[in-house]
Amino acid sequence: MRELSIQFEPTSAAIWLWSAVAVLVALEMIRFSWLGRRPPSRGLRITICGGLAFVAGVALQRRGLRFDESTHVHACLTLAVLSGVWLTRAYRRTTRDISGGNRAVLLLLRIAAAVVVLLILAGPVLQITRTSREKPVLGIAVDDSRSMSIRDAKRRDSRTAPVSRSAAVQQALDGSKPTVRELGDRIDIRWFTFGSEARPSGWPALKADGDATALADAVQQVRAALTRDQRPIAAVILISDGRDTASGEARPESAAAELGAAGIPLYTVGAGSEMPLEQTRSLLLRRLDTPEQAAVLNQLPVHAEILATGLADQSVTVKLLLDDETVQTREVRPAGSRDLLRVDLTCVPKEPGLHRVTARAHAPGLPDGAETSRFVRVVDDRIPVLYIDRPRYERAAIIRALTSAGELRVTAVDPSSASGTSDRPGLPRTPEQWREMRVILLGDVGPGALGADRIAAMAEAVRQGSALALLGGVHSFGSDGYARTPLQAALPVDLGRMDEVSLSSSFELTPAGRSHPICRLDADAKANEQRWMQFPLSDRVTVPAGAAPASEVLLQAPGGRPLLAVRETGGGRTAAVAFDCTWRWSFTDEQGAESLRRFWRQLVLWLADRRPEAWVRTDRQQYELAEIGAGRQAVRITAGLRDPVGRPIATIPLTAVLHDPAGKELPVRLSVRDDAHHAEAKPLSAGDYRITVSADSADHAISPSQTAFVVTQADRELADPLPDLQMLRRMAAETRTLGGEYTSLDGFQAMLDRIAGNACPVEIRHSRRWHLVREAPWAWYAVFIGLLSLEWVLRRLRGLI
């Protein structure tokens, strides 16, 4: 059935049309008042016009007529009436007498032109509405992925062996053919099969060969295919085991919620057994949590979560491997048929570097166990400091100050009790052993407490790069000090000439000391100098008479004698601290203890001469090859440089190399953004990958940095053998208000009967609209110009022009 109707499109020019109406009405009333013939009295005519205007105003106010876009048609009609009056009056008299027929033709032409203008202003729309009754469409999507091949579906005859899920679904579909044919009389049924994507099909012939299950994507794709027909959708039926292993960003519940928002009910049918049968026994390592970084010789905690299916009360062996070497073994027993085992393991890495941490689970009777790995960076980033001193107040204060610094590892040795013996436990013997200590603090102990051989080995270690600070005291700076030992060549002061001076009068920071990081107790230069001046150093101290060549004096006593001097040699850095009473600083004011800690920490950090370091990391520790191939994952690499205090360095170029499992080196192109270097990589095979980042700088020696990640090729489709029927229940619950529900395969036919009972043809109204003016404006303008031109020609021929 078709319906034809004319409508009018609102226009923003309605206010102007009403303005034209008002002008014409006003002109008509003025003409009537001054030129009218009846009634003969002009005053009476004016009174009549005023009364009409008052009555019209009251009527418009009571009716609430608005002069906006919604009343443009009324404006056009009123304007048409007024225009007709004025146009008729225009041909009442002419310059020459013409026949009535000619007068009528000219009047009709002018009225027709006015009608065209009014139609253009009114915007007529022709609408044709066709009403038809159409059958709604029903979409049935059947899971045909490999997880449907698992044999855990029971037949109605429970004495027979379980069959595969796809076979049980095929049996249920074949048994419902009569119901489907009956339902087809009321509903148009569209079939789909899906694995990683939904595909239209005829009557399903299931093979269970899909590589993955994209449950959420399949629901969205079925809905899109049904919507393209522009027909009402009765429902969507989803037959699956509920496992979603390949959907993109969408979640199955959100895909079902989108159906509910569109008014489409979702019916779900579950296949498979939620209780493990004999064929469904498996171990799945779902999580392996480790810190990304750990310290040498510290405990590394490892947390593993293992999903055990069908292994109730059986022994499961869990092994922790560090670089393929078993370091811990645990035995656990699942309590139920489906149990999530949480196992906490530990190991102690002994060497710095990248280490592979692997958790491996195995149960008797299973041909394959479960295994997953992570890489952990083991670092020895704390600076080793060896402090040699006898018991005294200064020693205790220095140890407290240094141990409070997290970046230092302090070893304190008291050799005084071992003097005179050949053992001297705790003291290195060879230069290599001394070199293991980055910084050596030599306190108030004389050469005899160490021995000539150890002093020579220490001097050789300093020459090779270790740092040394000689601290003030009666033994270290006394007459029996280190002036005649090999250490003198490395020290920044001359120990051969010593003076005893009093510091109770004054001492001062040198220009070099005011800017040196060791002496920076306050960020403000003036406040920093005031801090130093209020600290007591000693009443009388023994200080060197002068500094050694190429050294720098930071703090000096009267006469220019060095109290604190430093020196940078070709191998390492050295310092000499002549005063020995910084322990008193804690008693000066509230900031004294902080200044004490800050001074000794800054001294040790300067001696350690930390260099800029490179760093590199990835956004994840483990990736899946299938996800990378599908474009849902990519290895995002971030690298950079930082200075010794942790600030980023973006001016030094970095080079990155990716080492694949076969040992092949692949260059990685880095781009600089936000003071760091970024890149993406897409590995093509499973295995262990390492990324090495190095910096090319002529000013700094920067060691390369490494990180690693694992690319797995797990069979996600068969990793967990149990169906996820709870997922199907949650999806159906999203459309429960529309009739959506969950059922097992046994209730599939009953579900079809309920859908058939609710299904009926739907009355569909298809409307088509033609905007007569908007779609062909020039035609209307041409008609208008043609009518006016024809009128002008006729007037010309009749001698009216």
Tab-separated table of N, CA, C and O in Angstrom, residues 345-443:
chain	number	residue	atom	x	y	z
A	345	LEU	N	58.102	-19.129	44.857
A	345	LEU	CA	59.449	-19.679	44.774
A	345	LEU	C	60.459	-18.546	44.935
A	345	LEU	O	60.129	-17.371	44.749
A	346	THR	N	61.700	-18.907	45.259
A	346	THR	CA	62.756	-17.905	45.387
A	346	THR	C	64.073	-18.469	44.869
A	346	THR	O	64.273	-19.696	44.833
A	347	CYS	N	64.937	-17.552	44.478
A	347	CYS	CA	66.305	-17.911	44.128
A	347	CYS	C	67.201	-16.715	44.428
A	347	CYS	O	66.712	-15.590	44.626
A	348	VAL	N	68.495	-16.934	44.461
A	348	VAL	CA	69.467	-15.885	44.771
A	348	VAL	C	70.444	-15.784	43.609
A	348	VAL	O	71.350	-16.621	43.483
A	349	PRO	N	70.281	-14.809	42.714
A	349	PRO	CA	71.245	-14.648	41.615
A	349	PRO	C	72.592	-14.163	42.139
A	349	PRO	O	72.654	-13.264	42.980
A	350	LYS	N	73.641	-14.761	41.642
A	350	LYS	CA	74.984	-14.446	42.136
A	350	LYS	C	75.790	-13.589	41.174
A	350	LYS	O	76.835	-13.046	41.565
A	351	GLU	N	75.351	-13.479	39.945
A	351	GLU	CA	76.089	-12.711	38.962
A	351	GLU	C	75.183	-11.652	38.357
A	351	GLU	O	73.997	-11.895	38.108
A	352	PRO	N	75.727	-10.450	38.098
A	352	PRO	CA	74.912	-9.429	37.418
A	352	PRO	C	74.698	-9.778	35.957
A	352	PRO	O	75.415	-10.603	35.377
A	353	GLY	N	73.694	-9.171	35.349
A	353	GLY	CA	73.391	-9.401	33.944
A	353	GLY	C	71.942	-9.796	33.753
A	353	GLY	O	71.129	-9.765	34.686
A	354	LEU	N	71.598	-10.192	32.523
A	354	LEU	CA	70.253	-10.662	32.207
A	354	LEU	C	70.167	-12.155	32.481
A	354	LEU	O	70.974	-12.937	31.969
A	355	HIS	N	69.161	-12.543	33.253
A	355	HIS	CA	68.989	-13.950	33.594
A	355	HIS	C	67.575	-14.374	33.238
A	355	HIS	O	66.604	-13.635	33.475
A	356	ARG	N	67.482	-15.573	32.681
A	356	ARG	CA	66.177	-16.139	32.311
A	356	ARG	C	65.636	-16.941	33.484
A	356	ARG	O	66.286	-17.876	33.970
A	357	VAL	N	64.426	-16.557	33.950
A	357	VAL	CA	63.752	-17.251	35.042
A	357	VAL	C	62.608	-18.054	34.434
A	357	VAL	O	61.748	-17.498	33.743
A	358	THR	N	62.597	-19.365	34.688
A	358	THR	CA	61.617	-20.261	34.084
A	358	THR	C	60.896	-21.040	35.165
A	358	THR	O	61.530	-21.544	36.099
A	359	ALA	N	59.585	-21.128	35.034
A	359	ALA	CA	58.777	-21.999	35.894
A	359	ALA	C	58.262	-23.144	35.031
A	359	ALA	O	57.727	-22.910	33.941
A	360	ARG	N	58.430	-24.367	35.510
A	360	ARG	CA	58.046	-25.552	34.735
A	360	ARG	C	57.211	-26.461	35.628
A	360	ARG	O	57.613	-26.780	36.754
A	361	ALA	N	56.039	-26.845	35.145
A	361	ALA	CA	55.134	-27.714	35.906
A	361	ALA	C	54.897	-29.000	35.129
A	361	ALA	O	54.776	-28.984	33.893
A	362	HIS	N	54.814	-30.123	35.873
A	362	HIS	CA	54.605	-31.431	35.229
A	362	HIS	C	53.839	-32.325	36.192
A	362	HIS	O	53.997	-32.245	37.403
A	363	ALA	N	52.985	-33.174	35.616
A	363	ALA	CA	52.215	-34.142	36.401
A	363	ALA	C	52.352	-35.510	35.751
A	363	ALA	O	52.429	-35.621	34.519
A	364	PRO	N	52.373	-36.565	36.552
A	364	PRO	CA	52.476	-37.920	35.973
A	364	PRO	C	51.295	-38.217	35.057
A	364	PRO	O	50.154	-37.861	35.344
A	365	GLY	N	51.594	-38.857	33.950
A	365	GLY	CA	50.551	-39.232	33.000
A	365	GLY	C	50.278	-38.201	31.935
A	365	GLY	O	49.556	-38.497	30.975
A	366	LEU	N	50.826	-37.012	32.074
A	366	LEU	CA	50.643	-35.984	31.042
A	366	LEU	C	51.868	-35.968	30.141
A	366	LEU	O	53.001	-35.835	30.622
A	367	PRO	N	51.692	-36.099	28.844
A	367	PRO	CA	52.865	-36.101	27.952
A	367	PRO	C	53.587	-34.758	27.941
A	367	PRO	O	54.806	-34.717	27.796
A	368	ASP	N	52.848	-33.679	28.088
A	368	ASP	CA	53.448	-32.345	28.060
A	368	ASP	C	53.103	-31.621	29.345
A	368	ASP	O	51.980	-31.696	29.843
A	369	GLY	N	54.082	-30.907	29.861
A	369	GLY	CA	53.848	-30.079	31.022
A	369	GLY	C	53.535	-28.650	30.596
A	369	GLY	O	53.105	-28.385	29.473
A	370	ALA	N	53.749	-27.740	31.510
A	370	ALA	CA	53.532	-26.317	31.240
A	370	ALA	C	54.800	-25.569	31.601
A	370	ALA	O	55.482	-25.911	32.576
A	371	GLU	N	55.113	-24.560	30.822
A	371	GLU	CA	56.355	-23.818	31.041
A	371	GLU	C	56.181	-22.390	30.556
A	371	GLU	O	55.538	-22.149	29.528
A	372	THR	N	56.731	-21.456	31.290
A	372	THR	CA	56.772	-20.063	30.858
A	372	THR	C	57.995	-19.407	31.469
A	372	THR	O	58.514	-19.868	32.491
A	373	SER	N	58.467	-18.332	30.830
A	373	SER	CA	59.732	-17.718	31.223
A	373	SER	C	59.612	-16.207	31.263
A	373	SER	O	58.747	-15.611	30.599
A	374	ARG	N	60.495	-15.601	32.026
A	374	ARG	CA	60.674	-14.157	32.092
A	374	ARG	C	62.171	-13.862	32.164
A	374	ARG	O	62.958	-14.714	32.581
A	375	PHE	N	62.549	-12.667	31.766
A	375	PHE	CA	63.929	-12.219	31.929
A	375	PHE	C	63.981	-11.202	33.060
A	375	PHE	O	63.127	-10.318	33.159
A	376	VAL	N	65.003	-11.330	33.883
A	376	VAL	CA	65.219	-10.428	35.012
A	376	VAL	C	66.616	-9.832	34.893
A	376	VAL	O	67.582	-10.562	34.635
A	377	ARG	N	66.688	-8.528	35.059
A	377	ARG	CA	67.987	-7.856	35.037
A	377	ARG	C	68.538	-7.830	36.453
A	377	ARG	O	67.973	-7.218	37.357
A	378	VAL	N	69.650	-8.507	36.661
A	378	VAL	CA	70.316	-8.542	37.963
A	378	VAL	C	71.446	-7.524	37.931
A	378	VAL	O	72.314	-7.571	37.047
A	379	VAL	N	71.410	-6.598	38.852
A	379	VAL	CA	72.360	-5.491	38.828
A	379	VAL	C	73.154	-5.457	40.128
A	379	VAL	O	72.720	-5.947	41.168
A	380	ASP	N	74.317	-4.897	40.027
A	380	ASP	CA	75.152	-4.613	41.183
A	380	ASP	C	75.437	-3.115	41.151
A	380	ASP	O	76.569	-2.668	40.975
A	381	ASP	N	74.373	-2.320	41.268
A	381	ASP	CA	74.477	-0.891	41.037
A	381	ASP	C	74.900	-0.102	42.266
A	381	ASP	O	75.159	1.086	42.167
A	382	ARG	N	74.977	-0.733	43.429
A	382	ARG	CA	75.451	-0.013	44.600
A	382	ARG	C	76.976	0.039	44.588
A	382	ARG	O	77.656	-0.951	44.277
A	383	ILE	N	77.485	1.175	44.919
A	383	ILE	CA	78.931	1.394	44.859
A	383	ILE	C	79.580	0.710	46.068
A	383	ILE	O	79.255	1.021	47.217
A	384	PRO	N	80.526	-0.221	45.854
A	384	PRO	CA	81.213	-0.866	46.989
A	384	PRO	C	82.247	0.080	47.607
A	384	PRO	O	83.106	0.629	46.921
A	385	VAL	N	82.120	0.268	48.890
A	385	VAL	CA	83.005	1.169	49.635
A	385	VAL	C	83.662	0.371	50.757
A	385	VAL	O	82.973	-0.280	51.553
A	386	LEU	N	84.997	0.410	50.817
A	386	LEU	CA	85.746	-0.223	51.898
A	386	LEU	C	86.258	0.877	52.818
A	386	LEU	O	87.027	1.755	52.399
A	387	TYR	N	85.826	0.838	54.076
A	387	TYR	CA	86.215	1.858	55.056
A	387	TYR	C	87.096	1.193	56.113
A	387	TYR	O	86.638	0.332	56.871
A	388	ILE	N	88.367	1.600	56.169
A	388	ILE	CA	89.356	1.036	57.103
A	388	ILE	C	89.622	2.079	58.176
A	388	ILE	O	90.098	3.189	57.870
A	389	ASP	N	89.304	1.755	59.417
A	389	ASP	CA	89.507	2.729	60.488
A	389	ASP	C	89.468	2.003	61.825
A	389	ASP	O	88.946	0.888	61.942
A	390	ARG	N	90.041	2.659	62.842
A	390	ARG	CA	89.986	2.160	64.217
A	390	ARG	C	88.724	2.700	64.893
A	390	ARG	O	88.124	3.687	64.435
A	391	PRO	N	88.274	2.087	65.974
A	391	PRO	CA	87.095	2.587	66.681
A	391	PRO	C	87.323	4.007	67.214
A	391	PRO	O	88.314	4.274	67.909
A	392	ARG	N	86.396	4.894	66.877
A	392	ARG	CA	86.434	6.280	67.363
A	392	ARG	C	85.094	6.927	67.012
A	392	ARG	O	84.291	6.386	66.250
A	393	TYR	N	84.827	8.116	67.552
A	393	TYR	CA	83.572	8.816	67.283
A	393	TYR	C	83.405	9.125	65.793
A	393	TYR	O	82.314	8.989	65.224
A	394	GLU	N	84.518	9.553	65.170
A	394	GLU	CA	84.436	9.921	63.745
A	394	GLU	C	84.069	8.717	62.890
A	394	GLU	O	83.292	8.816	61.946
A	395	ARG	N	84.618	7.563	63.227
A	395	ARG	CA	84.321	6.341	62.467
A	395	ARG	C	82.835	5.997	62.544
A	395	ARG	O	82.203	5.694	61.521
A	396	ALA	N	82.257	6.081	63.733
A	396	ALA	CA	80.835	5.766	63.886
A	396	ALA	C	79.970	6.748	63.108
A	396	ALA	O	78.977	6.357	62.473
A	397	ALA	N	80.336	8.029	63.137
A	397	ALA	CA	79.548	9.025	62.411
A	397	ALA	C	79.625	8.801	60.907
A	397	ALA	O	78.618	8.924	60.184
A	398	ILE	N	80.813	8.466	60.394
A	398	ILE	CA	80.963	8.248	58.940
A	398	ILE	C	80.179	7.016	58.506
A	398	ILE	O	79.515	7.009	57.457
A	399	ILE	N	80.240	5.946	59.310
A	399	ILE	CA	79.509	4.724	58.933
A	399	ILE	C	78.014	4.994	58.893
A	399	ILE	O	77.307	4.571	57.963
A	400	ARG	N	77.488	5.730	59.890
A	400	ARG	CA	76.056	6.052	59.875
A	400	ARG	C	75.701	6.893	58.652
A	400	ARG	O	74.649	6.703	58.027
A	401	ALA	N	76.542	7.837	58.311
A	401	ALA	CA	76.251	8.703	57.168
A	401	ALA	C	76.247	7.926	55.860
A	401	ALA	O	75.391	8.136	54.992
A	402	LEU	N	77.191	7.009	55.686
A	402	LEU	CA	77.296	6.300	54.406
A	402	LEU	C	76.263	5.189	54.271
A	402	LEU	O	75.747	4.939	53.179
A	403	THR	N	75.966	4.499	55.361
A	403	THR	CA	74.971	3.415	55.257
A	403	THR	C	73.568	3.952	55.024
A	403	THR	O	72.685	3.206	54.578
A	404	SER	N	73.311	5.225	55.306
A	404	SER	CA	71.997	5.801	55.031
A	404	SER	C	71.795	6.102	53.547
A	404	SER	O	70.680	6.379	53.118
A	405	ALA	N	72.886	6.062	52.766
A	405	ALA	CA	72.790	6.300	51.320
A	405	ALA	C	72.504	4.982	50.621
A	405	ALA	O	73.303	4.033	50.703
A	406	GLY	N	71.387	4.887	49.952
A	406	GLY	CA	70.978	3.627	49.332
A	406	GLY	C	71.875	3.163	48.214
A	406	GLY	O	71.917	1.970	47.889
A	407	GLU	N	72.622	4.071	47.562
A	407	GLU	CA	73.446	3.676	46.426
A	407	GLU	C	74.839	3.191	46.827
A	407	GLU	O	75.663	2.881	45.970
A	408	LEU	N	75.119	3.107	48.144
A	408	LEU	CA	76.426	2.689	48.631
A	408	LEU	C	76.326	1.372	49.388
A	408	LEU	O	75.354	1.144	50.123
A	409	ARG	N	77.312	0.515	49.210
A	409	ARG	CA	77.434	-0.728	49.986
A	409	ARG	C	78.743	-0.651	50.765
A	409	ARG	O	79.829	-0.795	50.190
A	410	VAL	N	78.621	-0.399	52.041
A	410	VAL	CA	79.775	-0.074	52.871
A	410	VAL	C	80.242	-1.316	53.622
A	410	VAL	O	79.437	-2.020	54.251
A	411	THR	N	81.539	-1.566	53.538
A	411	THR	CA	82.191	-2.613	54.331
A	411	THR	C	83.201	-1.938	55.251
A	411	THR	O	84.148	-1.294	54.770
A	412	ALA	N	82.979	-2.027	56.552
A	412	ALA	CA	83.870	-1.396	57.536
A	412	ALA	C	84.800	-2.450	58.130
A	412	ALA	O	84.350	-3.532	58.553
A	413	VAL	N	86.082	-2.142	58.166
A	413	VAL	CA	87.100	-3.062	58.680
A	413	VAL	C	87.930	-2.325	59.739
A	413	VAL	O	88.360	-1.183	59.510
A	414	ASP	N	88.132	-2.984	60.872
A	414	ASP	CA	88.985	-2.442	61.940
A	414	ASP	C	90.246	-3.293	62.001
A	414	ASP	O	90.227	-4.406	62.555
A	415	PRO	N	91.370	-2.790	61.420
A	415	PRO	CA	92.600	-3.594	61.418
A	415	PRO	C	93.432	-3.427	62.690
A	415	PRO	O	94.457	-4.092	62.833
A	416	SER	N	93.006	-2.576	63.614
A	416	SER	CA	93.857	-2.309	64.778
A	416	SER	C	94.022	-3.548	65.643
A	416	SER	O	95.096	-3.800	66.180
A	417	SER	N	92.946	-4.339	65.743
A	417	SER	CA	93.049	-5.537	66.571
A	417	SER	C	93.911	-6.598	65.924
A	417	SER	O	94.360	-7.526	66.575
A	418	ALA	N	94.159	-6.489	64.595
A	418	ALA	CA	94.962	-7.499	63.897
A	418	ALA	C	96.385	-7.039	63.678
A	418	ALA	O	97.156	-7.715	63.022
A	419	SER	N	96.755	-5.863	64.193
A	419	SER	CA	98.113	-5.360	63.992
A	419	SER	C	99.102	-6.309	64.631
A	419	SER	O	98.896	-6.859	65.701
A	420	GLY	N	100.196	-6.492	63.957
A	420	GLY	CA	101.221	-7.392	64.442
A	420	GLY	C	101.021	-8.811	64.010
A	420	GLY	O	101.853	-9.670	64.248
A	421	THR	N	99.901	-9.117	63.375
A	421	THR	CA	99.662	-10.463	62.870
A	421	THR	C	99.823	-10.453	61.373
A	421	THR	O	99.782	-9.429	60.721
A	422	SER	N	99.943	-11.607	60.818
A	422	SER	CA	100.124	-11.713	59.361
A	422	SER	C	98.800	-11.903	58.638
A	422	SER	O	98.757	-11.828	57.421
A	423	ASP	N	97.709	-12.140	59.429
A	423	ASP	CA	96.446	-12.450	58.762
A	423	ASP	C	95.693	-11.186	58.372
A	423	ASP	O	95.370	-10.961	57.215
A	424	ARG	N	95.382	-10.337	59.343
A	424	ARG	CA	94.598	-9.115	59.113
A	424	ARG	C	93.330	-9.439	58.317
A	424	ARG	O	93.194	-9.068	57.156
A	425	PRO	N	92.377	-10.167	58.900
A	425	PRO	CA	91.165	-10.596	58.172
A	425	PRO	C	90.347	-9.394	57.728
A	425	PRO	O	90.273	-8.375	58.402
A	426	GLY	N	89.711	-9.530	56.548
A	426	GLY	CA	88.855	-8.491	55.997
A	426	GLY	C	89.566	-7.537	55.066
A	426	GLY	O	88.908	-6.753	54.372
A	427	LEU	N	90.885	-7.556	55.029
A	427	LEU	CA	91.634	-6.656	54.157
A	427	LEU	C	92.071	-7.381	52.902
A	427	LEU	O	92.587	-8.508	52.968
A	428	PRO	N	91.861	-6.789	51.723
A	428	PRO	CA	92.348	-7.427	50.489
A	428	PRO	C	93.866	-7.535	50.489
A	428	PRO	O	94.570	-6.786	51.170
A	429	ARG	N	94.355	-8.455	49.669
A	429	ARG	CA	95.791	-8.668	49.564
A	429	ARG	C	96.339	-8.212	48.219
A	429	ARG	O	97.344	-7.508	48.152
A	430	THR	N	95.672	-8.596	47.134
A	430	THR	CA	96.204	-8.343	45.796
A	430	THR	C	95.553	-7.094	45.196
A	430	THR	O	94.477	-6.656	45.638
A	431	PRO	N	96.143	-6.482	44.161
A	431	PRO	CA	95.503	-5.335	43.497
A	431	PRO	C	94.122	-5.663	42.952
A	431	PRO	O	93.225	-4.825	42.967
A	432	GLU	N	93.946	-6.920	42.481
A	432	GLU	CA	92.638	-7.299	41.944
A	432	GLU	C	91.590	-7.296	43.046
A	432	GLU	O	90.433	-6.880	42.835
A	433	GLN	N	91.977	-7.749	44.235
A	433	GLN	CA	91.024	-7.739	45.340
A	433	GLN	C	90.717	-6.308	45.784
A	433	GLN	O	89.562	-5.988	46.127
A	434	TRP	N	91.725	-5.455	45.798
A	434	TRP	CA	91.461	-4.055	46.128
A	434	TRP	C	90.574	-3.402	45.061
A	434	TRP	O	89.752	-2.544	45.372
A	435	ARG	N	90.740	-3.794	43.794
A	435	ARG	CA	89.963	-3.191	42.707
A	435	ARG	C	88.485	-3.540	42.804
A	435	ARG	O	87.638	-2.860	42.203
A	436	GLU	N	88.132	-4.597	43.534
A	436	GLU	CA	86.722	-4.912	43.714
A	436	GLU	C	86.011	-3.832	44.514
A	436	GLU	O	84.786	-3.735	44.477
A	437	MET	N	86.739	-3.032	45.234
A	437	MET	CA	86.182	-1.908	45.980
A	437	MET	C	86.329	-0.646	45.138
A	437	MET	O	87.450	-0.249	44.796
A	438	ARG	N	85.214	-0.047	44.803
A	438	ARG	CA	85.257	1.151	43.951
A	438	ARG	C	85.861	2.332	44.685
A	438	ARG	O	86.558	3.157	44.094
A	439	VAL	N	85.588	2.445	45.996
A	439	VAL	CA	86.095	3.547	46.800
A	439	VAL	C	86.714	2.965	48.068
A	439	VAL	O	86.119	2.093	48.722
A	440	ILE	N	87.913	3.461	48.417
A	440	ILE	CA	88.609	3.058	49.640
A	440	ILE	C	88.748	4.288	50.524
A	440	ILE	O	89.311	5.315	50.103
A	441	LEU	N	88.214	4.193	51.741
A	441	LEU	CA	88.373	5.250	52.738
A	441	LEU	C	89.380	4.753	53.774
A	441	LEU	O	89.113	3.782	54.499
A	442	LEU	N	90.519	5.415	53.843
A	442	LEU	CA	91.587	5.023	54.760
A	442	LEU	C	91.557	5.993	55.937
A	442	LEU	O	91.909	7.172	55.806
A	443	GLY	N	91.085	5.487	57.096
A	443	GLY	CA	90.893	6.340	58.266
A	443	GLY	C	92.158	6.488	59.088
A	443	GLY	O	93.299	6.407	58.574
